[in-house]
XYZ file of N, CA and C in Angstrom:
249
model
N 228.702 135.424 145.395
C 229.738 135.407 146.419
C 231.020 134.806 145.846
N 231.890 134.403 146.719
C 233.189 133.922 146.287
C 234.160 135.083 146.141
N 235.397 134.777 145.848
C 236.443 135.776 145.631
C 236.608 136.711 146.830
N 236.341 136.201 148.032
C 236.508 137.026 149.224
C 235.464 138.109 149.369
N 234.328 137.942 148.696
C 233.270 138.949 148.768
C 232.464 138.811 150.049
N 231.692 139.825 150.351
C 231.035 139.933 151.646
C 229.548 140.182 151.495
N 228.790 139.709 152.483
C 227.378 140.063 152.542
C 227.260 141.557 152.833
N 226.187 142.160 152.377
C 225.971 143.611 152.495
C 226.157 144.113 153.920
N 225.564 143.424 154.895
C 225.660 143.900 156.282
C 227.102 143.863 156.785
N 227.821 142.822 156.439
C 229.224 142.719 156.842
C 230.047 143.758 156.088
N 229.763 143.912 154.806
C 230.475 144.884 153.975
C 230.370 146.283 154.563
N 229.157 146.697 154.917
C 228.954 148.043 155.461
C 229.746 148.253 156.748
N 229.751 147.249 157.605
C 230.493 147.344 158.867
C 231.993 147.452 158.610
N 232.508 146.628 157.698
C 233.937 146.662 157.401
C 234.342 147.929 156.658
N 233.463 148.446 155.813
C 233.751 149.709 155.126
C 233.881 150.844 156.138
N 233.013 150.846 157.136
C 233.093 151.855 158.194
C 234.382 151.691 158.990
N 234.736 150.450 159.305
C 235.972 150.191 160.050
C 237.190 150.669 159.259
N 237.222 150.369 157.968
C 238.345 150.802 157.129
C 238.411 152.323 157.057
N 237.256 152.960 156.946
C 237.204 154.426 156.894
C 237.763 155.034 158.179
N 237.588 154.322 159.298
C 238.074 154.798 160.592
C 239.508 154.365 160.886
N 240.187 153.763 159.896
C 241.604 153.456 160.056
C 241.952 152.021 160.386
N 240.973 151.140 160.446
C 241.249 149.731 160.711
C 241.623 149.038 159.405
N 242.686 148.257 159.431
C 243.087 147.512 158.232
C 242.097 146.376 157.998
N 241.568 146.299 156.776
C 240.608 145.258 156.407
C 241.170 144.492 155.217
N 241.377 143.196 155.399
C 241.890 142.338 154.334
C 240.809 141.342 153.939
N 240.486 141.310 152.646
C 239.535 140.320 152.134
C 240.303 139.056 151.777
N 239.771 137.911 152.229
C 240.380 136.631 151.926
C 239.279 135.597 151.787
N 239.653 134.395 151.398
C 238.671 133.337 151.194
C 239.185 132.033 151.787
N 238.253 131.209 152.245
C 238.632 129.919 152.822
C 238.589 128.783 151.808
N 238.254 129.071 150.562
C 238.224 128.009 149.558
C 239.648 127.543 149.267
N 239.831 126.266 148.917
C 241.193 125.746 148.753
C 241.923 126.237 147.507
N 241.195 126.714 146.501
C 241.864 127.196 145.290
C 241.261 128.523 144.852
N 242.038 129.275 144.120
C 241.563 130.554 143.604
C 242.017 131.713 144.462
N 242.257 132.817 143.813
C 242.759 134.007 144.499
C 241.629 134.972 144.828
N 241.856 135.773 145.863
C 240.979 136.902 146.164
C 241.596 138.090 145.443
N 241.008 138.452 144.323
C 241.619 139.447 143.451
C 241.173 140.864 143.787
N 242.098 141.770 143.587
C 241.859 143.182 143.879
C 240.880 143.768 142.869
N 239.906 144.496 143.374
C 238.931 145.230 142.563
C 238.104 144.349 141.623
N 237.927 143.057 141.942
C 237.138 142.173 141.075
C 235.657 142.525 141.162
N 235.070 142.371 142.321
C 233.664 142.729 142.525
C 233.517 143.844 143.549
N 234.581 144.099 144.275
C 234.604 145.156 145.294
C 235.661 146.169 144.879
N 235.336 147.440 144.960
C 236.301 148.498 144.659
C 237.177 148.691 145.896
N 238.211 147.859 145.997
C 239.058 147.850 147.188
C 239.670 149.214 147.478
N 240.160 149.889 146.463
C 240.788 151.198 146.672
C 239.785 152.203 147.232
N 238.575 152.165 146.728
C 237.539 153.099 147.184
C 237.219 152.909 148.662
N 237.163 151.663 149.103
C 236.773 151.374 150.482
C 237.959 151.166 151.424
N 239.174 151.163 150.896
C 240.348 150.982 151.737
C 240.583 149.545 152.145
N 240.073 148.597 151.333
C 240.269 147.176 151.604
C 241.551 146.699 150.931
N 242.065 145.587 151.427
C 243.226 144.932 150.848
C 242.784 143.543 150.400
N 243.168 143.127 149.204
C 242.865 141.783 148.708
C 244.051 140.874 149.009
N 243.768 139.691 149.544
C 244.833 138.802 150.006
C 245.522 138.016 148.903
N 245.022 138.098 147.684
C 245.642 137.319 146.607
C 245.439 135.836 146.847
N 246.519 135.070 146.843
C 246.414 133.619 147.022
C 246.554 133.178 148.473
N 246.683 134.117 149.388
C 246.850 133.754 150.800
C 245.510 133.442 151.455
N 245.483 132.330 152.199
C 244.276 132.015 152.965
C 244.192 132.970 154.156
N 243.079 132.990 154.877
C 242.935 133.954 155.979
C 244.036 133.865 157.038
N 244.483 132.651 157.342
C 245.521 132.501 158.366
C 246.834 133.136 157.917
N 247.230 132.863 156.688
C 248.473 133.441 156.169
C 248.335 134.944 155.960
N 247.153 135.380 155.531
C 246.911 136.815 155.343
C 247.022 137.562 156.666
N 246.564 136.941 157.735
C 246.656 137.581 159.056
C 248.114 137.792 159.453
N 248.938 136.779 159.236
C 250.358 136.899 159.581
C 251.013 138.003 158.754
N 250.745 138.015 157.446
C 251.336 139.053 156.598
C 250.825 140.434 156.990
N 249.555 140.542 157.335
C 249.021 141.835 157.782
C 249.724 142.295 159.055
N 249.945 141.386 159.991
C 250.644 141.758 161.222
C 252.038 142.296 160.909
N 252.723 141.651 159.991
C 254.053 142.128 159.601
C 253.964 143.466 158.874
N 252.997 143.596 157.976
C 252.835 144.843 157.220
C 252.549 146.019 158.146
N 251.741 145.784 159.173
C 251.374 146.867 160.090
C 252.555 147.369 160.918
N 253.642 146.607 160.956
C 254.841 147.113 161.637
C 255.547 148.160 160.781
N 255.186 148.217 159.481
C 255.815 149.151 158.554
C 254.917 150.315 158.156
N 253.607 150.079 158.054
C 252.690 151.108 157.551
C 251.256 150.805 157.968
N 250.443 151.829 157.955
C 249.006 151.669 158.183
C 248.216 152.038 156.918
N 248.930 152.443 155.870
C 248.310 152.868 154.618
C 247.826 151.655 153.818
N 246.520 151.573 153.518
C 245.993 150.415 152.787
C 246.652 150.189 151.423
N 247.017 151.252 150.738
C 247.662 151.085 149.429
C 249.042 150.449 149.571
N 249.777 150.863 150.582
C 251.094 150.265 150.812
C 250.959 148.827 151.303
N 249.952 148.573 152.137
C 249.707 147.200 152.588
C 249.355 146.327 151.386
N 248.546 146.852 150.461
C 248.203 146.087 149.254
C 249.451 145.764 148.452
N 250.386 146.703 148.362
C 251.637 146.446 147.645
C 252.411 145.305 148.296
N 252.407 145.270 149.620
C 253.077 144.180 150.339
C 252.393 142.858 150.015
N 251.062 142.838 150.026
C 250.331 141.613 149.688
C 250.593 141.207 148.238
N 250.701 142.165 147.345
C 250.986 141.846 145.943
C 252.370 141.223 145.788
N 253.299 141.651 146.628
C 254.669 141.148 146.550
C 254.778 139.720 147.065
N 254.010 139.390 148.112
C 254.141 138.074 148.725
C 252.947 137.205 148.446
């Protein structure tokens, strides 16, 4: 685990949600370390976004702002990479 990774049951549910158009951002509650893109999860394949160094609370705010501009996971990932 770690790096914003998910248990299998949660992963399957979120993969289905992402496939159906729901934005899914992986993040971690640990105080240090980034949730890196494509580290253990193929984010592009499943339509997930990696939060980078943002904790879940900050990632939620950035996702809310990103969703005012796009619903495309790749574009949302670019926004997360920028901030």
